[in-house]
């Protein structure tokens, strides 16, 4: 079988984040599958088709791309950020596992990209410089109890927390609930970084203490980084503060409650 | 003050991972500071000096680069992978916080890169496709009790675990101890991915069940990804299996013990 499927990460926004490896994969592909706004970032090329689908149709898009590749084409599935972090690579794997046997024989490649938390961390200083976790608050793929449990255990472990998909239409109140859970486990002064549209022209960050963090400060283009009790804040006159995780972690977590 | 300091991530190996943003920063710098093997990856340029230092001298390197920038130069500190993940950005921030007041006024920028776990995950499938954490087993910057506590809580939370710096000269037995701790908390069948030299010509991965994971399978160029009880393995005839995290997490963690 000559079919090939490449899951390509574009990075968090502008072309300056696109790796040469990703650029070559996009060049090579006969067809590109993806969420419309991501496909729009890829310059049109003669003879290459673009098949756009809605943000919520990950599994359907993965299946369509796999079927196309299985017919002998070189197909790219385009993802924002890194395709392996809360993005298309897992949907493609899921489709392969549940799909026809021949899909397992396809040449499948994942091309990594700069994921949102790395771009937000770079804007803020080095808040992910020591142990951390990445959690998604997204939609209905995970029971709310599990989200809360993970937040509590992450705080107890002294991990810095990167929150993806912090705002969902189905649960607009969920982010405020997450801050509430974390306020029970962490000092009120822990810095929270709201990174909006990282890697895009309108990128901006805001840093507030956990006590002042509110769900309304985030939108669907925000990635949030919540410090641990080790996290340091460097104030600078006339400049945004720098937030970082010391390389030497003492892990002193305030007792819950 | 006209001085400028840019902390640049080269990505995990070859030039195909270097973003255009990072390439431009390297072009612009008058001086490059870094660990020798990372500096060797950057093509020599007329009029640009390279100041190499040992891997263990992060803080000293950061201070030297900041002092150079404070004298009015455009200086780059070069890091493998992403400078914000267990790398140079935190050391630079630490040096700024403890250094002379004028260092806070410097124009400081962090340029993100593909960090090792993303490159290893891409080779394996999509093991970081849902909630995960990144922990460093490195050296003496963290008490061993804290490492073990974090491993236990991460497993209890159902997080996939990426382990950086799994092998240290001072504690060669530490990785075996980590697997021992995890075997008490996770099913024996959980897939463990050993990613060696990700992004380099000699890159390779090995996937074994947790019950068979041994410290001797890793070296200093290895990043390890340990699945959760949700992690799936897709076997493929004549090909390495694909490992992925389902997008829908049920978080069923085996009770400890």
Coordinates of C-alpha atoms in Angstrom, one line a residue:
Chain A
X1 CA 0.0 0.0 0.0
X2 CA 1.4 3.4 -1.0
X3 CA -0.9 5.5 1.1
X4 CA 0.5 7.9 3.6
X5 CA -1.0 10.0 6.4
X6 CA 0.9 12.9 8.1
X7 CA -0.6 14.7 11.1
X8 CA 1.1 18.1 11.0
X9 CA 1.4 20.7 13.7
X10 CA 1.4 24.3 12.6
X11 CA 2.4 25.8 15.9
X12 CA 0.4 28.4 17.8
X13 CA -0.1 31.0 15.1
X14 CA 2.1 32.8 12.7
X15 CA 4.4 31.2 10.2
X16 CA 7.4 32.0 12.3
X17 CA 6.5 29.0 14.5
X18 CA 6.2 26.5 11.6
X19 CA 9.1 24.1 11.6
X20 CA 10.8 23.2 8.3
X21 CA 9.7 19.6 8.9
X22 CA 6.1 20.7 9.0
X23 CA 6.5 23.0 6.0
X24 CA 7.9 20.1 3.9
X25 CA 5.0 17.8 5.0
X26 CA 2.5 20.5 3.9
X27 CA 4.3 20.8 0.5
X28 CA 4.3 17.1 -0.1
X29 CA 0.6 16.4 0.7
X30 CA -1.9 16.0 -2.1
X31 CA -4.8 16.8 0.2
X32 CA -5.1 18.7 3.5
X33 CA -7.8 18.0 6.0
X34 CA -8.5 20.3 8.9
X35 CA -10.5 22.9 10.8
X36 CA -11.1 25.8 8.4
X37 CA -9.1 28.5 10.2
X38 CA -6.0 26.2 10.4
X39 CA -6.3 25.3 6.7
X40 CA -6.5 29.1 6.0
X41 CA -3.0 29.5 7.4
X42 CA -1.5 27.1 4.8
X43 CA -0.8 28.9 1.5
X44 CA -2.8 27.4 -1.4
X45 CA -0.8 25.2 -3.8
X46 CA -1.8 24.1 -7.3
X47 CA -3.2 20.6 -7.4
X48 CA -3.6 20.3 -3.6
X49 CA -7.1 20.1 -2.2
X50 CA -8.2 21.4 1.1
X51 CA -11.1 19.7 2.9
X52 CA -12.3 21.8 5.8
X53 CA -14.5 20.6 8.6
X54 CA -15.8 21.9 11.9
X55 CA -13.7 22.1 15.0
X56 CA -16.0 19.5 16.8
X57 CA -15.7 16.9 14.0
X58 CA -12.3 15.5 14.9
X59 CA -13.1 11.8 14.5
X60 CA -15.0 12.2 11.3
X61 CA -12.2 14.3 9.8
X62 CA -9.7 11.6 10.9
X63 CA -11.7 8.8 9.2
X64 CA -12.1 10.8 6.0
X65 CA -8.4 11.5 5.8
X66 CA -7.5 7.9 6.6
X67 CA -9.9 6.6 3.9
X68 CA -8.3 9.0 1.4
X69 CA -4.8 7.9 2.3
X70 CA -5.8 4.2 2.1
X71 CA -6.8 4.9 -1.5
X72 CA -3.2 5.6 -2.2
X73 CA -2.8 9.3 -1.6
X74 CA -0.4 11.3 0.5
X75 CA -2.7 13.1 2.9
X76 CA -2.0 15.7 5.7
X77 CA -4.2 16.3 8.7
X78 CA -3.5 19.8 9.8
X79 CA -3.6 20.8 13.5
X80 CA -2.9 24.0 15.4
X81 CA -0.1 23.9 18.0
X82 CA 1.2 20.4 18.4
X83 CA -1.1 17.7 17.0
X84 CA -0.2 15.4 19.9
X85 CA -1.5 17.7 22.7
X86 CA -5.3 17.9 22.9
X87 CA -5.5 17.8 19.1
X88 CA -5.8 15.7 16.0
X89 CA -3.2 13.0 16.5
X90 CA -5.2 11.2 19.2
X91 CA -8.3 11.3 17.0
X92 CA -6.4 9.8 14.1
X93 CA -5.1 7.0 16.3
X94 CA -8.6 6.3 17.6
X95 CA -9.9 6.1 14.1
X96 CA -7.1 3.7 13.2
X97 CA -7.8 1.4 16.1
X98 CA -11.5 1.3 15.4
X99 CA -11.2 1.3 11.6
X100 CA -10.6 -1.4 8.9
X101 CA -7.5 -3.5 9.2
X102 CA -5.8 -1.9 6.2
X103 CA -5.6 1.4 8.0
X104 CA -3.0 -0.2 10.4
X105 CA -0.7 -0.8 7.4
X106 CA -0.7 2.8 6.3
X107 CA 2.5 4.9 6.7
X108 CA 1.4 7.2 9.5
X109 CA 3.6 10.0 10.7
X110 CA 3.1 12.8 13.3
X111 CA 5.0 16.0 12.9
X112 CA 5.2 17.9 16.2
X113 CA 4.7 21.6 16.7
X114 CA 5.0 24.3 19.4
X115 CA 2.0 23.7 21.6
X116 CA 0.1 26.7 23.1
X117 CA 1.5 26.3 26.7
X118 CA 5.1 26.6 25.5
X119 CA 4.3 29.8 23.6
X120 CA 2.4 31.3 26.6
X121 CA 5.2 30.2 29.0
X122 CA 7.7 32.0 26.7
X123 CA 5.7 35.2 26.8
X124 CA 5.6 35.0 30.6
X125 CA 9.1 34.0 31.5
X126 CA 9.6 30.4 32.5
X127 CA 6.6 29.2 34.5
X128 CA 7.0 25.7 33.1
X129 CA 10.6 25.5 34.0
X130 CA 10.1 22.7 36.5
X131 CA 7.6 19.9 37.0
X132 CA 4.1 20.7 35.5
X133 CA 1.0 19.2 34.1
X134 CA -1.3 20.0 31.2
X135 CA -5.0 19.5 31.7
X136 CA -7.9 20.1 29.4
X137 CA -11.2 21.6 30.6
X138 CA -12.8 20.8 27.3
X139 CA -16.4 19.9 26.8
X140 CA -18.0 16.6 27.6
X141 CA -15.2 14.0 27.0
X142 CA -14.4 13.9 30.7
X143 CA -16.6 13.8 33.8
X144 CA -16.4 17.0 35.9
X145 CA -15.5 15.0 39.0
X146 CA -12.4 13.8 37.2
X147 CA -11.4 17.3 36.3
X148 CA -11.7 18.4 39.9
X149 CA -9.8 15.4 41.2
X150 CA -6.9 16.1 38.8
X151 CA -6.8 19.7 39.8
X152 CA -6.7 18.8 43.5
X153 CA -4.0 16.1 43.0
X154 CA -1.9 18.4 40.8
X155 CA -1.9 21.1 43.4
X156 CA -1.1 18.7 46.1
X157 CA 1.8 17.4 44.1
X158 CA 3.1 21.0 43.7
X159 CA 2.8 20.9 39.9
X160 CA 2.4 24.0 37.9
X161 CA -0.8 23.6 35.8
X162 CA -1.4 24.5 32.2
X163 CA -5.1 24.6 31.4
X164 CA -6.1 24.0 27.8
X165 CA -9.6 24.7 26.4
X166 CA -10.5 26.6 29.6
X167 CA -13.8 27.9 28.3
X168 CA -16.5 25.7 26.7
X169 CA -19.9 26.7 25.5
X170 CA -21.5 23.8 27.4
X171 CA -19.9 24.7 30.7
X172 CA -19.1 28.4 30.9
X173 CA -18.9 28.3 34.7
X174 CA -16.4 25.4 34.7
X175 CA -13.3 27.6 34.8
X176 CA -14.5 29.6 37.8
X177 CA -15.1 26.2 39.5
X178 CA -11.5 25.2 38.7
X179 CA -10.1 28.4 40.3
X180 CA -12.3 27.7 43.3
X181 CA -10.9 24.2 43.7
X182 CA -7.4 25.5 43.4
X183 CA -7.9 28.3 45.9
X184 CA -8.7 25.6 48.5
X185 CA -5.3 24.0 47.8
X186 CA -2.9 26.8 46.9
X187 CA -1.8 30.1 48.4
X188 CA -3.9 33.1 47.3
X189 CA -0.7 34.8 45.9
X190 CA 0.1 32.1 43.4
X191 CA 0.6 33.8 40.0
X192 CA -1.9 32.9 37.2
X193 CA -0.9 33.7 33.6
X194 CA -3.7 34.2 31.1
X195 CA -2.1 33.8 27.6
X196 CA -4.4 35.0 24.9
X197 CA -3.9 34.2 21.2
X198 CA -0.3 33.1 21.8
X199 CA 1.8 33.3 18.6
X200 CA -0.6 35.6 16.8
X201 CA -0.4 39.3 16.1
X202 CA -3.0 40.1 18.9
X203 CA -1.1 37.9 21.5
X204 CA -1.2 39.3 25.1
X205 CA -0.7 38.0 28.6
X206 CA -2.1 39.0 31.9
X207 CA -0.7 37.9 35.3
X208 CA -2.9 38.0 38.4
X209 CA -2.8 36.3 41.8
X210 CA -4.9 33.2 42.1
X211 CA -7.2 35.1 44.5
X212 CA -8.2 37.5 41.6
X213 CA -8.4 34.9 38.8
X214 CA -11.8 34.9 37.2
X215 CA -13.3 32.8 34.4
X216 CA -14.3 35.9 32.5
X217 CA -10.6 36.7 31.9
X218 CA -10.4 33.8 29.5
X219 CA -11.9 33.0 26.1
X220 CA -11.6 30.1 23.7
X221 CA -8.2 31.3 22.5
X222 CA -6.7 31.4 26.0
X223 CA -4.2 29.0 27.6
X224 CA -3.8 29.5 31.3
X225 CA -0.8 28.7 33.5
X226 CA -1.4 28.4 37.2
X227 CA 1.8 28.5 39.3
X228 CA 2.6 26.4 42.3
X229 CA 3.6 27.7 45.7
X230 CA 7.3 27.6 44.4
X231 CA 6.5 29.9 41.5
X232 CA 8.3 33.3 41.5
X233 CA 7.3 36.7 40.3
X234 CA 9.8 39.3 39.2
X235 CA 8.4 42.8 39.1
X236 CA 9.9 45.2 36.6
X237 CA 9.3 48.9 36.4
X238 CA 7.2 49.8 33.4
X239 CA 7.3 46.2 32.1
X240 CA 5.1 43.1 32.6
X241 CA 6.4 40.9 35.5
X242 CA 8.4 37.8 34.7
X243 CA 6.9 34.5 36.1
X244 CA 9.2 31.5 36.6
X245 CA 9.6 28.1 38.3
X246 CA 12.8 27.8 40.2
X247 CA 14.9 24.9 39.0
X248 CA 15.3 23.8 42.6
X249 CA 11.8 22.7 43.7
X250 CA 11.0 22.4 47.4
X251 CA 7.4 21.5 46.7
X252 CA 6.0 23.2 49.8
X253 CA 2.3 22.9 49.2
X254 CA -0.1 24.6 51.6
X255 CA -2.3 22.0 53.2
X256 CA -5.7 21.6 51.5
X257 CA -8.6 23.3 53.2
Chain B
X1 CA 19.5 50.5 28.0
X2 CA 19.9 48.9 24.6
X3 CA 20.9 45.5 25.8
X4 CA 18.9 42.5 24.8
X5 CA 18.8 38.9 25.9
X6 CA 17.1 36.1 23.9
X7 CA 16.7 32.6 25.2
X8 CA 16.4 30.4 22.1
X9 CA 15.1 26.9 21.8
X10 CA 16.7 24.8 19.0
X11 CA 14.2 22.0 19.2
X12 CA 15.2 18.4 19.9
X13 CA 17.9 17.8 17.3
X14 CA 18.2 18.5 13.6
X15 CA 17.6 21.8 11.8
X16 CA 14.2 20.5 10.5
X17 CA 12.8 21.3 14.0
X18 CA 14.2 24.9 14.2
X19 CA 11.5 27.5 13.9
X20 CA 12.0 30.5 11.7
X21 CA 11.6 32.7 14.8
X22 CA 14.5 30.8 16.5
X23 CA 16.6 31.0 13.3
X24 CA 16.1 34.8 13.1
X25 CA 17.1 35.2 16.8
X26 CA 20.3 33.2 16.2
X27 CA 21.1 35.4 13.1
X28 CA 20.6 38.6 15.1
X29 CA 22.7 37.8 18.1
X30 CA 26.2 39.2 18.5
X31 CA 27.1 36.5 21.0
X32 CA 25.8 33.0 21.7
X33 CA 26.0 31.3 25.1
X34 CA 25.3 27.7 25.7
X35 CA 26.3 24.1 26.3
X36 CA 28.9 23.1 23.7
X37 CA 27.0 20.5 21.8
X38 CA 24.0 22.9 21.4
X39 CA 26.3 25.7 20.1
X40 CA 27.8 23.2 17.6
X41 CA 24.4 22.9 16.0
X42 CA 24.4 26.6 15.1
X43 CA 26.3 27.4 11.9
X44 CA 29.2 29.8 12.6
X45 CA 28.7 33.4 11.4
X46 CA 31.3 36.1 10.9
X47 CA 31.5 38.5 13.9
X48 CA 29.4 36.4 16.2
X49 CA 31.1 34.9 19.2
X50 CA 30.2 31.5 20.8
X51 CA 30.8 31.1 24.5
X52 CA 30.5 27.4 25.5
X53 CA 30.1 26.2 29.1
X54 CA 29.4 22.9 30.8
X55 CA 25.9 21.4 31.0
X56 CA 25.9 21.8 34.8
X57 CA 26.8 25.5 34.8
X58 CA 23.4 26.9 33.9
X59 CA 23.3 29.7 36.5
X60 CA 26.9 30.8 35.7
X61 CA 26.1 30.8 32.0
X62 CA 22.9 32.8 32.6
X63 CA 24.8 35.4 34.6
X64 CA 27.6 35.8 32.1
X65 CA 25.0 36.3 29.3
X66 CA 23.0 38.8 31.3
X67 CA 26.2 40.8 32.1
X68 CA 27.1 40.8 28.4
X69 CA 23.6 42.0 27.4
X70 CA 23.7 44.7 30.1
X71 CA 26.8 46.0 28.5
X72 CA 24.6 46.8 25.5
X73 CA 24.9 43.7 23.3
X74 CA 22.3 41.5 21.7
X75 CA 23.0 38.1 23.3
X76 CA 21.4 34.7 22.8
X77 CA 21.4 31.9 25.3
X78 CA 21.0 28.7 23.3
X79 CA 19.0 25.7 24.7
X80 CA 18.1 22.3 23.3
X81 CA 14.4 21.5 23.0
X82 CA 12.3 24.3 24.5
X83 CA 14.2 26.6 26.8
X84 CA 11.2 26.9 29.1
X85 CA 11.0 23.2 29.9
X86 CA 13.7 21.9 32.3
X87 CA 16.2 24.2 30.5
X88 CA 17.8 27.6 30.4
X89 CA 14.9 30.0 30.6
X90 CA 14.4 29.3 34.4
X91 CA 18.1 29.8 35.1
X92 CA 18.0 33.1 33.3
X93 CA 15.0 34.2 35.3
X94 CA 16.6 33.1 38.5
X95 CA 19.8 35.1 37.6
X96 CA 17.6 38.2 36.9
X97 CA 15.8 37.9 40.2
X98 CA 19.0 37.6 42.2
X99 CA 21.1 40.0 40.0
X100 CA 21.7 43.7 39.9
X101 CA 18.6 45.9 39.4
X102 CA 19.6 46.9 35.9
X103 CA 19.1 43.3 34.7
X104 CA 15.4 43.7 35.3
X105 CA 15.3 46.6 32.7
X106 CA 16.8 44.4 30.0
X107 CA 14.8 43.5 26.9
X108 CA 14.4 39.7 27.7
X109 CA 12.7 37.4 25.2
X110 CA 12.1 33.6 25.2
X111 CA 11.8 31.9 21.9
X112 CA 10.0 28.5 22.3
X113 CA 11.1 25.2 20.7
X114 CA 9.8 21.7 20.3
X115 CA 10.5 20.0 23.6
X116 CA 11.7 16.4 23.8
X117 CA 8.4 14.9 25.0
X118 CA 6.6 16.2 22.0
X119 CA 9.1 14.7 19.6
X120 CA 9.0 11.4 21.4
X121 CA 5.2 11.4 21.5
X122 CA 5.1 12.1 17.8
X123 CA 7.3 9.0 17.1
X124 CA 5.1 6.9 19.3
X125 CA 1.6 8.0 18.1
X126 CA -0.3 10.3 20.5
X127 CA 0.5 9.3 24.1
X128 CA 0.2 12.9 25.3
X129 CA -3.2 13.3 23.6
X130 CA -5.0 13.8 26.9
X131 CA -4.1 15.1 30.4
X132 CA -0.4 14.5 31.3
X133 CA 2.5 15.8 33.3
X134 CA 6.2 16.4 32.8
X135 CA 8.5 15.5 35.7
X136 CA 12.3 15.7 35.9
X137 CA 14.3 13.1 37.7
X138 CA 17.3 15.3 37.4
X139 CA 20.1 15.5 39.9
X140 CA 20.1 17.1 43.3
X141 CA 17.7 20.0 42.8
X142 CA 14.8 18.1 44.3
X143 CA 14.5 15.8 47.3
X144 CA 13.9 12.1 46.3
X145 CA 10.8 12.0 48.5
X146 CA 9.2 14.8 46.4
X147 CA 9.9 12.9 43.2
X148 CA 8.2 9.8 44.6
X149 CA 5.3 11.8 45.9
X150 CA 4.8 13.4 42.5
X151 CA 4.9 10.1 40.7
X152 CA 2.3 8.6 43.1
X153 CA -0.1 11.5 42.8
X154 CA 0.3 11.7 39.0
X155 CA -0.6 8.0 38.8
X156 CA -3.5 8.5 41.1
X157 CA -4.7 11.4 39.0
X158 CA -4.6 9.2 35.9
X159 CA -2.1 11.5 34.2
X160 CA 0.3 10.2 31.5
X161 CA 3.8 11.0 32.7
X162 CA 6.7 12.3 30.7
X163 CA 10.0 11.8 32.5
X164 CA 12.9 14.2 31.6
X165 CA 16.5 13.6 32.7
X166 CA 15.7 10.0 33.7
X167 CA 19.3 9.0 34.3
X168 CA 21.7 11.0 36.5
X169 CA 25.2 10.1 37.4
X170 CA 24.6 10.8 41.0
X171 CA 21.6 8.5 41.2
X172 CA 21.8 5.7 38.6
X173 CA 19.2 3.6 40.5
X174 CA 16.6 6.4 40.6
X175 CA 14.8 5.4 37.4
X176 CA 14.3 1.8 38.6
X177 CA 12.9 3.3 41.8
X178 CA 10.5 5.4 39.8
X179 CA 9.2 2.4 37.9
X180 CA 8.8 0.5 41.2
X181 CA 6.7 3.3 42.6
X182 CA 4.6 3.4 39.5
X183 CA 4.1 -0.4 39.4
X184 CA 2.4 -0.1 42.8
X185 CA -0.1 2.4 41.4
X186 CA -0.7 1.4 37.8
X187 CA -1.6 -1.8 35.9
X188 CA 1.4 -3.9 34.8
X189 CA 0.3 -3.6 31.1
X190 CA 0.5 0.2 30.9
X191 CA 2.7 1.0 27.9
X192 CA 6.1 2.7 28.6
X193 CA 7.7 4.5 25.6
X194 CA 11.5 5.0 25.7
X195 CA 12.4 7.7 23.2
X196 CA 16.1 7.9 22.5
X197 CA 17.7 10.9 20.8
X198 CA 14.4 12.2 19.5
X199 CA 14.8 14.4 16.5
X200 CA 18.3 13.2 15.7
X201 CA 19.6 10.8 13.0
X202 CA 19.9 8.0 15.6
X203 CA 16.4 8.5 17.0
X204 CA 14.6 5.3 18.1
X205 CA 11.8 4.3 20.3
X206 CA 11.0 1.2 22.3
X207 CA 7.6 0.4 23.8
X208 CA 7.4 -2.1 26.7
X209 CA 4.7 -2.8 29.3
X210 CA 5.4 -1.2 32.7
X211 CA 6.1 -4.6 34.2
X212 CA 9.1 -4.9 31.9
X213 CA 10.4 -1.3 32.1
X214 CA 14.0 -1.2 33.5
X215 CA 16.3 1.7 34.2
X216 CA 19.0 0.3 32.0
X217 CA 16.8 0.9 28.9
X218 CA 17.4 4.7 29.3
X219 CA 20.4 6.9 28.9
X220 CA 21.0 10.6 29.3
X221 CA 19.5 11.2 25.8
X222 CA 16.2 9.4 26.6
X223 CA 12.8 10.9 27.4
X224 CA 10.3 8.4 28.7
X225 CA 6.5 8.5 28.5
X226 CA 4.6 6.3 30.9
X227 CA 1.0 5.7 30.0
X228 CA -2.1 5.8 32.2
X229 CA -4.6 3.0 32.6
X230 CA -6.5 4.7 29.7
X231 CA -3.6 4.5 27.3
X232 CA -4.2 2.4 24.2
X233 CA -1.8 0.3 22.2
X234 CA -2.4 -0.5 18.5
X235 CA -0.5 -3.4 17.2
X236 CA 0.6 -3.4 13.6
X237 CA 2.0 -6.3 11.6
X238 CA 5.7 -5.6 10.9
X239 CA 5.5 -2.1 12.3
X240 CA 6.1 -0.6 15.7
X241 CA 2.9 -0.3 17.7
X242 CA 1.1 3.0 18.0
X243 CA 0.5 4.3 21.5
X244 CA -2.2 6.9 22.2
X245 CA -4.3 8.6 24.9
X246 CA -8.0 8.4 24.0
X247 CA -9.6 11.9 23.9
X248 CA -12.3 10.6 26.2
X249 CA -10.7 10.0 29.5
X250 CA -12.5 7.8 32.0
X251 CA -9.5 8.1 34.5
X252 CA -10.0 4.6 35.9
X253 CA -6.9 4.2 38.1
X254 CA -6.2 0.9 39.7
X255 CA -6.2 1.4 43.5
X256 CA -2.7 1.7 44.9
X257 CA -1.1 -1.4 46.4

